[in-house]
GROMACS .gro file of C-alpha atoms in nm:
model
  158
    1MET     CA    1  -1.344   1.073   1.216
    2ALA     CA    2  -1.314   0.728   1.059
    3GLN     CA    3  -1.623   0.792   0.849
    4LEU     CA    4  -1.468   1.112   0.711
    5SER     CA    5  -1.143   0.929   0.636
    6ASP     CA    6  -1.340   0.655   0.459
    7SER     CA    7  -1.522   0.917   0.250
    8ILE     CA    8  -1.200   1.091   0.151
    9GLU     CA    9  -1.035   0.758   0.061
   10ARG     CA   10  -1.338   0.651  -0.146
   11PHE     CA   11  -1.345   0.988  -0.326
   12ILE     CA   12  -0.976   0.967  -0.422
   13LYS     CA   13  -1.010   0.604  -0.535
   14GLU     CA   14  -1.309   0.700  -0.752
   15LEU     CA   15  -1.095   0.971  -0.911
   16MET     CA   16  -0.835   0.702  -0.983
   17ASP     CA   17  -1.081   0.464  -1.151
   18GLN     CA   18  -0.989   0.588  -1.497
   19ASP     CA   19  -0.617   0.638  -1.446
   20SER     CA   20  -0.331   0.501  -1.239
   21GLN     CA   21  -0.257   0.845  -1.097
   22VAL     CA   22  -0.441   1.157  -0.989
   23GLU     CA   23  -0.336   1.505  -0.882
   24VAL     CA   24  -0.531   1.682  -0.611
   25ARG     CA   25  -0.489   2.004  -0.422
   26ARG     CA   26  -0.485   1.937  -0.050
   27ASN     CA   27  -0.662   2.262   0.043
   28GLU     CA   28  -0.935   2.217  -0.220
   29LEU     CA   29  -0.996   1.862  -0.102
   30ALA     CA   30  -1.012   1.981   0.261
   31GLN     CA   31  -1.257   2.252   0.162
   32HIS     CA   32  -1.471   2.002  -0.032
   33PHE     CA   33  -1.496   1.776   0.275
   34GLY     CA   34  -1.513   2.060   0.529
   35CYS     CA   35  -1.209   1.946   0.721
   36ALA     CA   36  -0.856   2.059   0.798
   37PRO     CA   37  -0.578   1.987   0.546
   38SER     CA   38  -0.415   1.774   0.817
   39GLN     CA   39  -0.708   1.529   0.782
   40ILE     CA   40  -0.622   1.494   0.412
   41ASN     CA   41  -0.258   1.435   0.510
   42TYR     CA   42  -0.370   1.165   0.754
   43VAL     CA   43  -0.572   0.983   0.485
   44LEU     CA   44  -0.285   1.005   0.238
   45ALA     CA   45  -0.034   0.873   0.493
   46THR     CA   46  -0.249   0.587   0.622
   47ARG     CA   47  -0.448   0.476   0.318
   48PHE     CA   48  -0.222   0.560   0.023
   49SER     CA   49   0.117   0.438   0.142
   50VAL     CA   50   0.360   0.200  -0.026
   51ASP     CA   51   0.210  -0.074   0.194
   52HIS     CA   52  -0.117  -0.015   0.012
   53GLY     CA   53   0.044   0.007  -0.333
   54TYR     CA   54   0.064   0.383  -0.380
   55LEU     CA   55   0.333   0.645  -0.411
   56ILE     CA   56   0.271   1.001  -0.299
   57GLU     CA   57   0.449   1.294  -0.462
   58SER     CA   58   0.381   1.646  -0.343
   59ARG     CA   59   0.477   1.999  -0.423
   60ARG     CA   60   0.420   2.269  -0.166
   61GLY     CA   61   0.346   2.633  -0.228
   62GLY     CA   62   0.084   2.835  -0.413
   63GLY     CA   63   0.050   2.596  -0.705
   64GLY     CA   64   0.117   2.294  -0.488
   65TYR     CA   65  -0.045   1.958  -0.547
   66VAL     CA   66  -0.040   1.602  -0.429
   67ARG     CA   67   0.004   1.332  -0.692
   68ILE     CA   68  -0.111   0.985  -0.595
   69VAL     CA   69   0.027   0.709  -0.814
   70ARG     CA   70  -0.099   0.349  -0.807
   71MET     CA   71   0.203   0.124  -0.849
   72ARG     CA   72   0.190  -0.140  -1.119
   73GLU     CA   73   0.333  -0.489  -1.117
   74HIS     CA   74   0.532  -0.451  -1.441
   75ALA     CA   75   0.608  -0.081  -1.456
   76GLU     CA   76   0.933   0.107  -1.417
   77GLY     CA   77   1.004   0.123  -1.044
   78ASN     CA   78   0.766  -0.170  -1.010
   79LEU     CA   79   0.555  -0.275  -0.717
   80LEU     CA   80   0.777  -0.566  -0.611
   81ASP     CA   81   1.085  -0.344  -0.587
   82ALA     CA   82   0.893  -0.082  -0.389
   83LEU     CA   83   0.755  -0.343  -0.151
   84ILE     CA   84   1.093  -0.510  -0.098
   85LYS     CA   85   1.243  -0.167  -0.027
   86ARG     CA   86   0.956  -0.088   0.213
   87VAL     CA   87   1.000  -0.418   0.401
   88ALA     CA   88   1.376  -0.359   0.428
   89ASN     CA   89   1.534  -0.554   0.714
   90SER     CA   90   1.249  -0.529   0.961
   91ILE     CA   91   0.869  -0.498   0.949
   92ASP     CA   92   0.595  -0.513   1.210
   93GLU     CA   93   0.296  -0.745   1.182
   94ASP     CA   94   0.042  -0.473   1.098
   95SER     CA   95   0.250  -0.338   0.809
   96ALA     CA   96   0.311  -0.688   0.675
   97CYS     CA   97  -0.063  -0.759   0.686
   98ALA     CA   98  -0.136  -0.430   0.506
   99ILE     CA   99   0.098  -0.534   0.224
  100ILE     CA  100  -0.067  -0.876   0.203
  101ALA     CA  101  -0.415  -0.718   0.198
  102HIS     CA  102  -0.304  -0.491  -0.086
  103LEU     CA  103  -0.176  -0.788  -0.288
  104LEU     CA  104  -0.508  -0.965  -0.235
  105ASP     CA  105  -0.702  -0.654  -0.332
  106ARG     CA  106  -0.500  -0.626  -0.654
  107LYS     CA  107  -0.555  -1.000  -0.719
  108ILE     CA  108  -0.181  -1.066  -0.721
  109ILE     CA  109  -0.241  -1.341  -0.466
  110SER     CA  110  -0.545  -1.555  -0.393
  111ARG     CA  111  -0.745  -1.550  -0.071
  112ASN     CA  112  -0.584  -1.878   0.037
  113GLU     CA  113  -0.236  -1.744  -0.035
  114ALA     CA  114  -0.316  -1.433   0.168
  115LEU     CA  115  -0.433  -1.644   0.463
  116LEU     CA  116  -0.115  -1.853   0.448
  117MET     CA  117   0.104  -1.543   0.424
  118ARG     CA  118  -0.071  -1.382   0.722
  119ALA     CA  119  -0.022  -1.700   0.923
  120ALA     CA  120   0.349  -1.708   0.834
  121VAL     CA  121   0.413  -1.350   0.947
  122GLY     CA  122   0.180  -1.356   1.249
  123LYS     CA  123   0.305  -1.309   1.603
  124ASN     CA  124   0.206  -1.664   1.698
  125ALA     CA  125   0.422  -1.814   1.423
  126LEU     CA  126   0.737  -1.636   1.533
  127ALA     CA  127   0.838  -1.740   1.885
  128LEU     CA  128   1.118  -1.486   1.930
  129PRO     CA  129   1.176  -1.153   2.103
  130ILE     CA  130   0.992  -0.867   1.929
  131SER     CA  131   1.297  -0.713   1.759
  132ALA     CA  132   1.401  -1.052   1.622
  133LYS     CA  133   1.041  -1.121   1.511
  134ASP     CA  134   1.037  -0.810   1.295
  135VAL     CA  135   1.367  -0.907   1.129
  136LEU     CA  136   1.259  -1.267   1.065
  137ARG     CA  137   0.915  -1.146   0.948
  138ALA     CA  138   1.085  -0.918   0.693
  139ALA     CA  139   1.296  -1.202   0.554
  140ILE     CA  140   0.996  -1.434   0.528
  141LEU     CA  141   0.775  -1.166   0.371
  142LYS     CA  142   1.039  -1.068   0.112
  143ASN     CA  143   1.071  -1.432   0.005
  144MET     CA  144   0.693  -1.469  -0.021
  145LEU     CA  145   0.663  -1.145  -0.218
  146SER     CA  146   0.930  -1.256  -0.463
  147GLN     CA  147   0.760  -1.591  -0.512
  148ALA     CA  148   0.415  -1.433  -0.552
  149PHE     CA  149   0.544  -1.210  -0.830
  150ARG     CA  150   0.725  -1.502  -0.997
  151ASN     CA  151   0.394  -1.692  -0.989
  152LEU     CA  152   0.221  -1.391  -1.141
  153GLU     CA  153   0.467  -1.393  -1.429
  154GLY     CA  154   0.431  -1.770  -1.474
  155GLY     CA  155   0.771  -1.841  -1.322
  156GLU     CA  156   0.865  -2.160  -1.151
  157VAL     CA  157   0.835  -2.223  -0.779
  158ARG     CA  158   1.162  -2.228  -0.585
   0.00000   0.00000   0.00000
């Protein structure tokens, strides 16, 4: 199953090489890969989420489609705003690490910065009950995200 998901993800990302968005028809994609449309939904939900730097728009029905949009750092409704909104007031460790991995993949942060960020939001760094960890992790991650984007724009360190 993971191999099929990897293939679907790779296919969609190859379609996106030329543009920051792509429209696909869920049923046609499922037919192309010989799988159920729910498998396409799974890949979209797990590999093309806000955590990974994508927005998904869909329209159901006969002429329905799925539009996958790669968020940009300096675009309207920019990546920082979307990530801050996604983090909200609480985030689990896996989601925080997915966001950090996406920033590294997009070269918004360096490998060393990613390692430091992962250490800061890791379960071992936050010696609190789980619900409090997720709240503190969100506050720490939002501050690091804001600083990373200021650094990207050549802003000063706070």
